[in-house]
Amino acid sequence: MPEKFDVIVVGAGPAGTSCAYTCAKNGLKVLQLERGEYPGSKNVMGGVLYRKQMEEIIPEFWKEAPLERPVIEQRFWMMDKESTVSFGYKGLEWGMEPYNNFTVLRAPFDQWFAAKGVEQGVLLINETVANECIVENGKVVGVRTDRPDGDVYADVVVLADGVNSLLGKQLGFHKEFRPDEVALTVMEVINLSKEKINDRFNLEDNQGCTIEIFGDSTKGNLGTAFIYTNKESINIGVGTTLSSMIKAKLKPYDLLDYLKNHSMVKPLLAGGESAEYLAHLIPEGGYHSVPKVAGNGVVVVGDAAQLVNAIHREGSNMAMSSGKMAAEAIIRAKERNDFSVASLNSYREALYNSFIMKDLEKYKDAAHTFEHHPQYFREYIPMMNQAMSKFFTVDGTPKREKQKQIMRSVTGAKGTFKVIQDVYRAWKAVK
Amino acid sequence: MSTKTIEEKQYLLRFKCDTKSHLTVLDHDICMTKCPDKICTVFCPAEVYKWEGTRMQVGYEGCHECGSCRIGCPYQNIKWEYPKGGHGIVFRLA
């Protein structure tokens, strides 16, 4: 008779580990499977970890977790070929407890987090692929792994198997994703001394800065780039929807090199030494792409459930919250000894009543709008740059005349009605 | 120095290669006759796919396991699995 667990969690990213940790802490017998050599060895993110949702799982985690820098400044660049319009916020309150968010490197962080689960009693098995869910009488009862005699059983299987979620597809919870539902992102970790980072980004030790870059960073395609400061390295990355990448025939690594050599970016990286290159998909389909998240004996969490807010670059926090909510639903199901979809749907209800689905709902049309109306990235960002250049260049033209010229150049290029229409459409997509 | 080419980028990585490919082109004829763009050779972030005149060469050893080829192939002509447990790419940092 093979061993049976209360819960099998497939995947040791933030969603899986949050779920495994919470279940084990509440006395459930948990098996967690990780296909990589160690947790984090297959996981990639730009690098911002939010404090709030992590703290709800491990209070005051910042005292012991391997973090890089607390982020005290968030900058946004609307970048053209040889200029950029920037805005942002820097606040020292983000540099002290309880903090807002941190830059992290995922391989060390995920290993630390998974080890916290093991401390709570999770049985973590690395180097094991869950090839399929074992389904009996319409109920998921376990998973078939790639180990010899590798069938394992549980009351509930948690699919935390990431953006590609082959298991979710196997169960028919979602179809294959379309190229416009995922963003292909590549990044590099570039080593740079602490002193250089502090000087170039106007930081002190233990202060971090993030820059999100729109416009020429993706050559006008739907996507963004980012630069995040670690202790002694910088994460720089760029991504667009896979559909944009295909349409524009872009090589992602060429786009990354274009960004690294961009006149606005290059001085920040000068003298740096590349340490790692990483590619990953981000589920960016939003609200409409979220699959079925609960079934008989099964729940889906994190990237596998497409829980990413691309507009606010939130993902790992949603992964953690969804993992915790799933765990709470499993604990309630265990008390009733009922693991049917009706019972596990309490996870779905919690998810849909939380900030996660409310935020995804708010932006449900945003990706579609920006994908089908490329003028926002291609035309308006260069226009903003030209307007700022004109307005701040002192050439003897009276300011009121300058304003008129700027308005004329905007409405003249597109027509007043088109501009109003574009503004209204963008507002509707994000309101 | 920061990297300038995809070869330099890939050289930074550690791979624990399986002897068997986890990526399979199902029908090489489709690449040859129906797919003039061979777009997988463009968007694959690790340059895994290379067109060799009559056949698609699949350098699975350098794969990041991102899934783009499975989703982006216009003919769903790529069978995509995870490498055997413990194999494939091993990220050390981010």
mmCIF file of N, CA and C in Angstrom, chain A residues 92-199:
data_model
loop_
_atom_site.group_PDB
_atom_site.id
_atom_site.type_symbol
_atom_site.label_atom_id
_atom_site.label_comp_id
_atom_site.label_asym_id
_atom_site.label_seq_id
_atom_site.Cartn_x
_atom_site.Cartn_y
_atom_site.Cartn_z
ATOM 1 N N LEU A 92 11.668 57.601 2.934
ATOM 2 C CA LEU A 92 12.482 56.881 3.912
ATOM 3 C C LEU A 92 11.652 55.938 4.776
ATOM 4 N N GLU A 93 10.305 56.168 4.810
ATOM 5 C CA GLU A 93 9.474 55.255 5.611
ATOM 6 C C GLU A 93 9.538 53.835 5.062
ATOM 7 N N TRP A 94 9.830 53.699 3.769
ATOM 8 C CA TRP A 94 9.956 52.358 3.178
ATOM 9 C C TRP A 94 11.263 51.676 3.568
ATOM 10 N N GLY A 95 12.169 52.454 4.160
ATOM 11 C CA GLY A 95 13.465 51.885 4.533
ATOM 12 C C GLY A 95 13.510 51.397 5.965
ATOM 13 N N MET A 96 12.381 51.483 6.661
ATOM 14 C CA MET A 96 12.350 50.999 8.048
ATOM 15 C C MET A 96 11.138 50.086 8.255
ATOM 16 N N GLU A 97 11.126 49.377 9.364
ATOM 17 C CA GLU A 97 10.024 48.455 9.645
ATOM 18 C C GLU A 97 8.700 49.198 9.585
ATOM 19 N N PRO A 98 7.652 48.608 9.041
ATOM 20 C CA PRO A 98 7.621 47.225 8.545
ATOM 21 C C PRO A 98 8.027 47.078 7.067
ATOM 22 N N TYR A 99 8.512 48.117 6.442
ATOM 23 C CA TYR A 99 8.954 48.079 5.028
ATOM 24 C C TYR A 99 7.760 47.934 4.069
ATOM 25 N N ASN A 100 8.043 48.173 2.794
ATOM 26 C CA ASN A 100 7.017 47.980 1.761
ATOM 27 C C ASN A 100 7.364 46.772 0.892
ATOM 28 N N ASN A 101 8.552 46.784 0.344
ATOM 29 C CA ASN A 101 8.995 45.631 -0.445
ATOM 30 C C ASN A 101 10.520 45.567 -0.482
ATOM 31 N N PHE A 102 11.018 44.447 -0.965
ATOM 32 C CA PHE A 102 12.457 44.203 -0.983
ATOM 33 C C PHE A 102 12.862 43.671 -2.350
ATOM 34 N N THR A 103 14.105 43.937 -2.765
ATOM 35 C CA THR A 103 14.643 43.168 -3.885
ATOM 36 C C THR A 103 15.164 41.853 -3.308
ATOM 37 N N VAL A 104 15.007 40.792 -4.082
ATOM 38 C CA VAL A 104 15.510 39.481 -3.654
ATOM 39 C C VAL A 104 16.088 38.744 -4.857
ATOM 40 N N LEU A 105 16.947 37.790 -4.579
ATOM 41 C CA LEU A 105 17.385 36.815 -5.577
ATOM 42 C C LEU A 105 16.637 35.529 -5.248
ATOM 43 N N ARG A 106 15.954 34.994 -6.232
ATOM 44 C CA ARG A 106 15.007 33.920 -5.939
ATOM 45 C C ARG A 106 15.637 32.597 -5.533
ATOM 46 N N ALA A 107 16.785 32.245 -6.113
ATOM 47 C CA ALA A 107 17.336 30.928 -5.769
ATOM 48 C C ALA A 107 17.626 30.834 -4.264
ATOM 49 N N PRO A 108 18.355 31.788 -3.681
ATOM 50 C CA PRO A 108 18.551 31.713 -2.228
ATOM 51 C C PRO A 108 17.244 31.888 -1.452
ATOM 52 N N PHE A 109 16.394 32.814 -1.914
ATOM 53 C CA PHE A 109 15.171 33.068 -1.156
ATOM 54 C C PHE A 109 14.266 31.838 -1.128
ATOM 55 N N ASP A 110 14.035 31.216 -2.274
ATOM 56 C CA ASP A 110 13.117 30.076 -2.326
ATOM 57 C C ASP A 110 13.633 28.886 -1.506
ATOM 58 N N GLN A 111 14.964 28.737 -1.481
ATOM 59 C CA GLN A 111 15.528 27.662 -0.651
ATOM 60 C C GLN A 111 15.269 27.922 0.824
ATOM 61 N N TRP A 112 15.453 29.168 1.220
ATOM 62 C CA TRP A 112 15.213 29.532 2.623
ATOM 63 C C TRP A 112 13.738 29.302 2.996
ATOM 64 N N PHE A 113 12.846 29.757 2.109
ATOM 65 C CA PHE A 113 11.415 29.669 2.407
ATOM 66 C C PHE A 113 10.980 28.198 2.496
ATOM 67 N N ALA A 114 11.444 27.388 1.543
ATOM 68 C CA ALA A 114 11.074 25.974 1.565
ATOM 69 C C ALA A 114 11.607 25.291 2.828
ATOM 70 N N ALA A 115 12.796 25.714 3.272
ATOM 71 C CA ALA A 115 13.359 25.140 4.505
ATOM 72 C C ALA A 115 12.492 25.487 5.716
ATOM 73 N N LYS A 116 11.839 26.660 5.680
ATOM 74 C CA LYS A 116 10.915 27.020 6.772
ATOM 75 C C LYS A 116 9.732 26.048 6.794
ATOM 76 N N GLY A 117 9.282 25.642 5.616
ATOM 77 C CA GLY A 117 8.209 24.644 5.544
ATOM 78 C C GLY A 117 8.662 23.310 6.120
ATOM 79 N N VAL A 118 9.874 22.927 5.779
ATOM 80 C CA VAL A 118 10.418 21.662 6.293
ATOM 81 C C VAL A 118 10.480 21.695 7.824
ATOM 82 N N GLU A 119 10.860 22.859 8.366
ATOM 83 C CA GLU A 119 10.858 23.013 9.842
ATOM 84 C C GLU A 119 9.480 22.751 10.438
ATOM 85 N N GLN A 120 8.441 23.078 9.680
ATOM 86 C CA GLN A 120 7.066 22.863 10.164
ATOM 87 C C GLN A 120 6.603 21.423 9.940
ATOM 88 N N GLY A 121 7.437 20.621 9.277
ATOM 89 C CA GLY A 121 7.079 19.220 9.091
ATOM 90 C C GLY A 121 6.779 18.804 7.664
ATOM 91 N N VAL A 122 6.946 19.738 6.712
ATOM 92 C CA VAL A 122 6.732 19.384 5.305
ATOM 93 C C VAL A 122 7.809 18.385 4.870
ATOM 94 N N LEU A 123 7.379 17.334 4.164
ATOM 95 C CA LEU A 123 8.352 16.418 3.565
ATOM 96 C C LEU A 123 8.629 16.922 2.150
ATOM 97 N N LEU A 124 9.804 17.526 1.949
ATOM 98 C CA LEU A 124 10.163 18.120 0.656
ATOM 99 C C LEU A 124 11.027 17.145 -0.122
ATOM 100 N N ILE A 125 10.584 16.769 -1.307
ATOM 101 C CA ILE A 125 11.381 15.879 -2.155
ATOM 102 C C ILE A 125 11.765 16.642 -3.423
ATOM 103 N N ASN A 126 13.049 16.882 -3.595
ATOM 104 C CA ASN A 126 13.540 17.568 -4.788
ATOM 105 C C ASN A 126 13.736 16.587 -5.941
ATOM 106 N N GLU A 127 14.075 17.129 -7.098
ATOM 107 C CA GLU A 127 14.442 16.335 -8.278
ATOM 108 C C GLU A 127 13.363 15.333 -8.660
ATOM 109 N N THR A 128 12.102 15.762 -8.515
ATOM 110 C CA THR A 128 10.988 14.863 -8.798
ATOM 111 C C THR A 128 9.929 15.599 -9.609
ATOM 112 N N VAL A 129 9.634 15.094 -10.790
ATOM 113 C CA VAL A 129 8.606 15.697 -11.633
ATOM 114 C C VAL A 129 7.273 14.986 -11.387
ATOM 115 N N ALA A 130 6.224 15.764 -11.188
ATOM 116 C CA ALA A 130 4.876 15.180 -11.149
ATOM 117 C C ALA A 130 4.371 15.156 -12.589
ATOM 118 N N ASN A 131 4.332 13.982 -13.175
ATOM 119 C CA ASN A 131 3.975 13.887 -14.596
ATOM 120 C C ASN A 131 2.482 13.976 -14.857
ATOM 121 N N GLU A 132 1.681 13.451 -13.940
ATOM 122 C CA GLU A 132 0.229 13.580 -14.118
ATOM 123 C C GLU A 132 -0.500 13.424 -12.797
ATOM 124 N N CYS A 133 -1.708 13.953 -12.767
ATOM 125 C CA CYS A 133 -2.581 13.724 -11.621
ATOM 126 C C CYS A 133 -3.233 12.358 -11.790
ATOM 127 N N ILE A 134 -3.330 11.631 -10.706
ATOM 128 C CA ILE A 134 -4.050 10.358 -10.735
ATOM 129 C C ILE A 134 -5.516 10.662 -10.417
ATOM 130 N N VAL A 135 -6.380 10.327 -11.364
ATOM 131 C CA VAL A 135 -7.807 10.650 -11.205
ATOM 132 C C VAL A 135 -8.601 9.347 -11.094
ATOM 133 N N GLU A 136 -9.396 9.251 -10.045
ATOM 134 C CA GLU A 136 -10.280 8.076 -9.876
ATOM 135 C C GLU A 136 -11.690 8.561 -9.596
ATOM 136 N N ASN A 137 -12.639 8.050 -10.344
ATOM 137 C CA ASN A 137 -14.057 8.434 -10.197
ATOM 138 C C ASN A 137 -14.250 9.942 -10.153
ATOM 139 N N GLY A 138 -13.586 10.621 -11.081
ATOM 140 C CA GLY A 138 -13.766 12.072 -11.177
ATOM 141 C C GLY A 138 -13.129 12.857 -10.048
ATOM 142 N N LYS A 139 -12.249 12.227 -9.320
ATOM 143 C CA LYS A 139 -11.608 12.911 -8.200
ATOM 144 C C LYS A 139 -10.096 12.725 -8.300
ATOM 145 N N VAL A 140 -9.355 13.816 -8.077
ATOM 146 C CA VAL A 140 -7.890 13.700 -8.045
ATOM 147 C C VAL A 140 -7.498 13.058 -6.717
ATOM 148 N N VAL A 141 -6.748 11.951 -6.811
ATOM 149 C CA VAL A 141 -6.393 11.222 -5.578
ATOM 150 C C VAL A 141 -4.884 11.177 -5.327
ATOM 151 N N GLY A 142 -4.118 11.697 -6.278
ATOM 152 C CA GLY A 142 -2.675 11.675 -6.083
ATOM 153 C C GLY A 142 -1.958 12.131 -7.333
ATOM 154 N N VAL A 143 -0.634 11.929 -7.371
ATOM 155 C CA VAL A 143 0.132 12.263 -8.573
ATOM 156 C C VAL A 143 1.081 11.115 -8.927
ATOM 157 N N ARG A 144 1.349 11.023 -10.225
ATOM 158 C CA ARG A 144 2.313 10.042 -10.735
ATOM 159 C C ARG A 144 3.620 10.784 -10.988
ATOM 160 N N THR A 145 4.663 10.419 -10.274
ATOM 161 C CA THR A 145 5.949 11.100 -10.436
ATOM 162 C C THR A 145 6.858 10.293 -11.349
ATOM 163 N N ASP A 146 8.018 10.899 -11.657
ATOM 164 C CA ASP A 146 8.954 10.210 -12.550
ATOM 165 C C ASP A 146 9.943 9.339 -11.777
ATOM 166 N N ARG A 147 9.651 9.056 -10.516
ATOM 167 C CA ARG A 147 10.497 8.134 -9.757
ATOM 168 C C ARG A 147 9.967 6.709 -9.898
ATOM 169 N N PRO A 148 10.824 5.713 -9.729
ATOM 170 C CA PRO A 148 10.335 4.328 -9.768
ATOM 171 C C PRO A 148 9.289 4.116 -8.664
ATOM 172 N N ASP A 149 8.236 3.406 -8.966
ATOM 173 C CA ASP A 149 7.100 3.247 -8.033
ATOM 174 C C ASP A 149 6.672 4.611 -7.520
ATOM 175 N N GLY A 150 6.531 5.531 -8.453
ATOM 176 C CA GLY A 150 6.394 6.929 -8.062
ATOM 177 C C GLY A 150 4.980 7.446 -7.859
ATOM 178 N N ASP A 151 3.994 6.572 -7.654
ATOM 179 C CA ASP A 151 2.641 7.062 -7.389
ATOM 180 C C ASP A 151 2.515 7.441 -5.917
ATOM 181 N N VAL A 152 2.022 8.635 -5.662
ATOM 182 C CA VAL A 152 1.775 9.059 -4.276
ATOM 183 C C VAL A 152 0.349 9.586 -4.174
ATOM 184 N N TYR A 153 -0.244 9.405 -3.014
ATOM 185 C CA TYR A 153 -1.668 9.697 -2.842
ATOM 186 C C TYR A 153 -1.908 10.711 -1.730
ATOM 187 N N ALA A 154 -3.002 11.448 -1.872
ATOM 188 C CA ALA A 154 -3.366 12.436 -0.847
ATOM 189 C C ALA A 154 -4.846 12.784 -0.983
ATOM 190 N N ASP A 155 -5.387 13.391 0.087
ATOM 191 C CA ASP A 155 -6.771 13.872 0.023
ATOM 192 C C ASP A 155 -6.888 15.045 -0.954
ATOM 193 N N VAL A 156 -5.848 15.889 -0.944
ATOM 194 C CA VAL A 156 -5.883 17.063 -1.823
ATOM 195 C C VAL A 156 -4.528 17.224 -2.510
ATOM 196 N N VAL A 157 -4.557 17.485 -3.814
ATOM 197 C CA VAL A 157 -3.343 17.824 -4.559
ATOM 198 C C VAL A 157 -3.398 19.321 -4.867
ATOM 199 N N VAL A 158 -2.307 20.020 -4.556
ATOM 200 C CA VAL A 158 -2.225 21.463 -4.816
ATOM 201 C C VAL A 158 -1.326 21.672 -6.035
ATOM 202 N N LEU A 159 -1.889 22.248 -7.089
ATOM 203 C CA LEU A 159 -1.094 22.522 -8.285
ATOM 204 C C LEU A 159 -0.437 23.891 -8.137
ATOM 205 N N ALA A 160 0.839 23.864 -7.798
ATOM 206 C CA ALA A 160 1.643 25.087 -7.712
ATOM 207 C C ALA A 160 2.779 24.917 -8.702
ATOM 208 N N ASP A 161 2.418 24.435 -9.889
ATOM 209 C CA ASP A 161 3.435 24.004 -10.859
ATOM 210 C C ASP A 161 3.779 25.088 -11.874
ATOM 211 N N GLY A 162 3.451 26.338 -11.519
ATOM 212 C CA GLY A 162 3.990 27.452 -12.298
ATOM 213 C C GLY A 162 3.232 27.757 -13.573
ATOM 214 N N VAL A 163 3.775 28.723 -14.308
ATOM 215 C CA VAL A 163 3.076 29.305 -15.453
ATOM 216 C C VAL A 163 2.701 28.249 -16.496
ATOM 217 N N ASN A 164 3.532 27.250 -16.681
ATOM 218 C CA ASN A 164 3.217 26.256 -17.719
ATOM 219 C C ASN A 164 2.178 25.227 -17.276
ATOM 220 N N SER A 165 1.962 25.101 -15.998
ATOM 221 C CA SER A 165 0.987 24.173 -15.390
ATOM 222 C C SER A 165 0.461 23.073 -16.315
ATOM 223 N N LEU A 166 1.333 22.143 -16.634
ATOM 224 C CA LEU A 166 0.925 21.024 -17.483
ATOM 225 C C LEU A 166 -0.151 20.194 -16.791
ATOM 226 N N LEU A 167 -0.132 20.191 -15.446
ATOM 227 C CA LEU A 167 -1.124 19.397 -14.714
ATOM 228 C C LEU A 167 -2.508 20.034 -14.809
ATOM 229 N N GLY A 168 -2.568 21.349 -14.731
ATOM 230 C CA GLY A 168 -3.857 22.040 -14.884
ATOM 231 C C GLY A 168 -4.458 21.774 -16.250
ATOM 232 N N LYS A 169 -3.563 21.728 -17.247
ATOM 233 C CA LYS A 169 -4.022 21.445 -18.612
ATOM 234 C C LYS A 169 -4.495 19.993 -18.721
ATOM 235 N N GLN A 170 -3.753 19.093 -18.083
ATOM 236 C CA GLN A 170 -4.140 17.677 -18.109
ATOM 237 C C GLN A 170 -5.567 17.498 -17.555
ATOM 238 N N LEU A 171 -5.885 18.257 -16.498
ATOM 239 C CA LEU A 171 -7.212 18.119 -15.879
ATOM 240 C C LEU A 171 -8.292 18.862 -16.658
ATOM 241 N N GLY A 172 -7.881 19.599 -17.692
ATOM 242 C CA GLY A 172 -8.865 20.364 -18.463
ATOM 243 C C GLY A 172 -9.313 21.634 -17.771
ATOM 244 N N PHE A 173 -8.531 22.096 -16.780
ATOM 245 C CA PHE A 173 -8.898 23.342 -16.086
ATOM 246 C C PHE A 173 -8.655 24.554 -16.975
ATOM 247 N N HIS A 174 -7.682 24.433 -17.873
ATOM 248 C CA HIS A 174 -7.463 25.486 -18.858
ATOM 249 C C HIS A 174 -6.946 24.857 -20.134
ATOM 250 N N LYS A 175 -7.158 25.574 -21.248
ATOM 251 C CA LYS A 175 -6.592 25.141 -22.524
ATOM 252 C C LYS A 175 -5.161 25.645 -22.606
ATOM 253 N N GLU A 176 -4.473 25.287 -23.679
ATOM 254 C CA GLU A 176 -3.153 25.872 -23.890
ATOM 255 C C GLU A 176 -3.294 27.387 -23.958
ATOM 256 N N PHE A 177 -2.348 28.099 -23.310
ATOM 257 C CA PHE A 177 -2.430 29.550 -23.342
ATOM 258 C C PHE A 177 -2.083 30.086 -24.727
ATOM 259 N N ARG A 178 -2.674 31.224 -25.059
ATOM 260 C CA ARG A 178 -2.370 31.898 -26.329
ATOM 261 C C ARG A 178 -1.122 32.767 -26.134
ATOM 262 N N PRO A 179 -0.419 33.062 -27.245
ATOM 263 C CA PRO A 179 0.784 33.904 -27.116
ATOM 264 C C PRO A 179 0.516 35.298 -26.538
ATOM 265 N N ASP A 180 -0.728 35.771 -26.583
ATOM 266 C CA ASP A 180 -0.977 37.092 -25.978
ATOM 267 C C ASP A 180 -1.365 36.984 -24.503
ATOM 268 N N GLU A 181 -1.363 35.767 -23.964
ATOM 269 C CA GLU A 181 -1.670 35.596 -22.542
ATOM 270 C C GLU A 181 -0.416 35.441 -21.681
ATOM 271 N N VAL A 182 0.734 35.388 -22.336
ATOM 272 C CA VAL A 182 1.984 35.228 -21.580
ATOM 273 C C VAL A 182 3.004 36.261 -22.056
ATOM 274 N N ALA A 183 3.858 36.687 -21.137
ATOM 275 C CA ALA A 183 4.950 37.600 -21.499
ATOM 276 C C ALA A 183 6.256 36.847 -21.392
ATOM 277 N N LEU A 184 7.058 36.952 -22.432
ATOM 278 C CA LEU A 184 8.381 36.337 -22.414
ATOM 279 C C LEU A 184 9.377 37.380 -21.919
ATOM 280 N N THR A 185 10.015 37.072 -20.802
ATOM 281 C CA THR A 185 10.910 38.032 -20.167
ATOM 282 C C THR A 185 12.297 37.423 -20.008
ATOM 283 N N VAL A 186 13.308 38.207 -20.346
ATOM 284 C CA VAL A 186 14.686 37.770 -20.133
ATOM 285 C C VAL A 186 15.388 38.782 -19.249
ATOM 286 N N MET A 187 16.309 38.312 -18.462
ATOM 287 C CA MET A 187 17.016 39.231 -17.571
ATOM 288 C C MET A 187 18.452 38.766 -17.357
ATOM 289 N N GLU A 188 19.238 39.701 -16.855
ATOM 290 C CA GLU A 188 20.611 39.370 -16.465
ATOM 291 C C GLU A 188 20.839 39.882 -15.053
ATOM 292 N N VAL A 189 21.615 39.138 -14.312
ATOM 293 C CA VAL A 189 22.138 39.636 -13.047
ATOM 294 C C VAL A 189 23.546 40.124 -13.344
ATOM 295 N N ILE A 190 23.797 41.392 -13.039
ATOM 296 C CA ILE A 190 25.101 41.983 -13.351
ATOM 297 C C ILE A 190 25.765 42.430 -12.054
ATOM 298 N N ASN A 191 26.884 41.836 -11.769
ATOM 299 C CA ASN A 191 27.590 42.185 -10.530
ATOM 300 C C ASN A 191 28.210 43.580 -10.631
ATOM 301 N N LEU A 192 28.047 44.327 -9.559
ATOM 302 C CA LEU A 192 28.560 45.687 -9.490
ATOM 303 C C LEU A 192 28.809 45.976 -8.008
ATOM 304 N N SER A 193 29.862 46.703 -7.710
ATOM 305 C CA SER A 193 30.185 46.903 -6.290
ATOM 306 C C SER A 193 29.104 47.725 -5.599
ATOM 307 N N LYS A 194 29.025 47.520 -4.296
ATOM 308 C CA LYS A 194 28.058 48.241 -3.469
ATOM 309 C C LYS A 194 28.245 49.755 -3.606
ATOM 310 N N GLU A 195 29.508 50.179 -3.606
ATOM 311 C CA GLU A 195 29.789 51.627 -3.684
ATOM 312 C C GLU A 195 29.263 52.206 -4.996
ATOM 313 N N LYS A 196 29.496 51.489 -6.087
ATOM 314 C CA LYS A 196 29.041 51.990 -7.384
ATOM 315 C C LYS A 196 27.520 52.045 -7.422
ATOM 316 N N ILE A 197 26.869 51.025 -6.888
ATOM 317 C CA ILE A 197 25.396 51.023 -6.877
ATOM 318 C C ILE A 197 24.885 52.195 -6.039
ATOM 319 N N ASN A 198 25.464 52.363 -4.862
ATOM 320 C CA ASN A 198 25.015 53.453 -3.989
ATOM 321 C C ASN A 198 25.197 54.815 -4.666
ATOM 322 N N ASP A 199 26.337 55.013 -5.314
ATOM 323 C CA ASP A 199 26.606 56.295 -5.976
ATOM 324 C C ASP A 199 25.668 56.520 -7.162
#
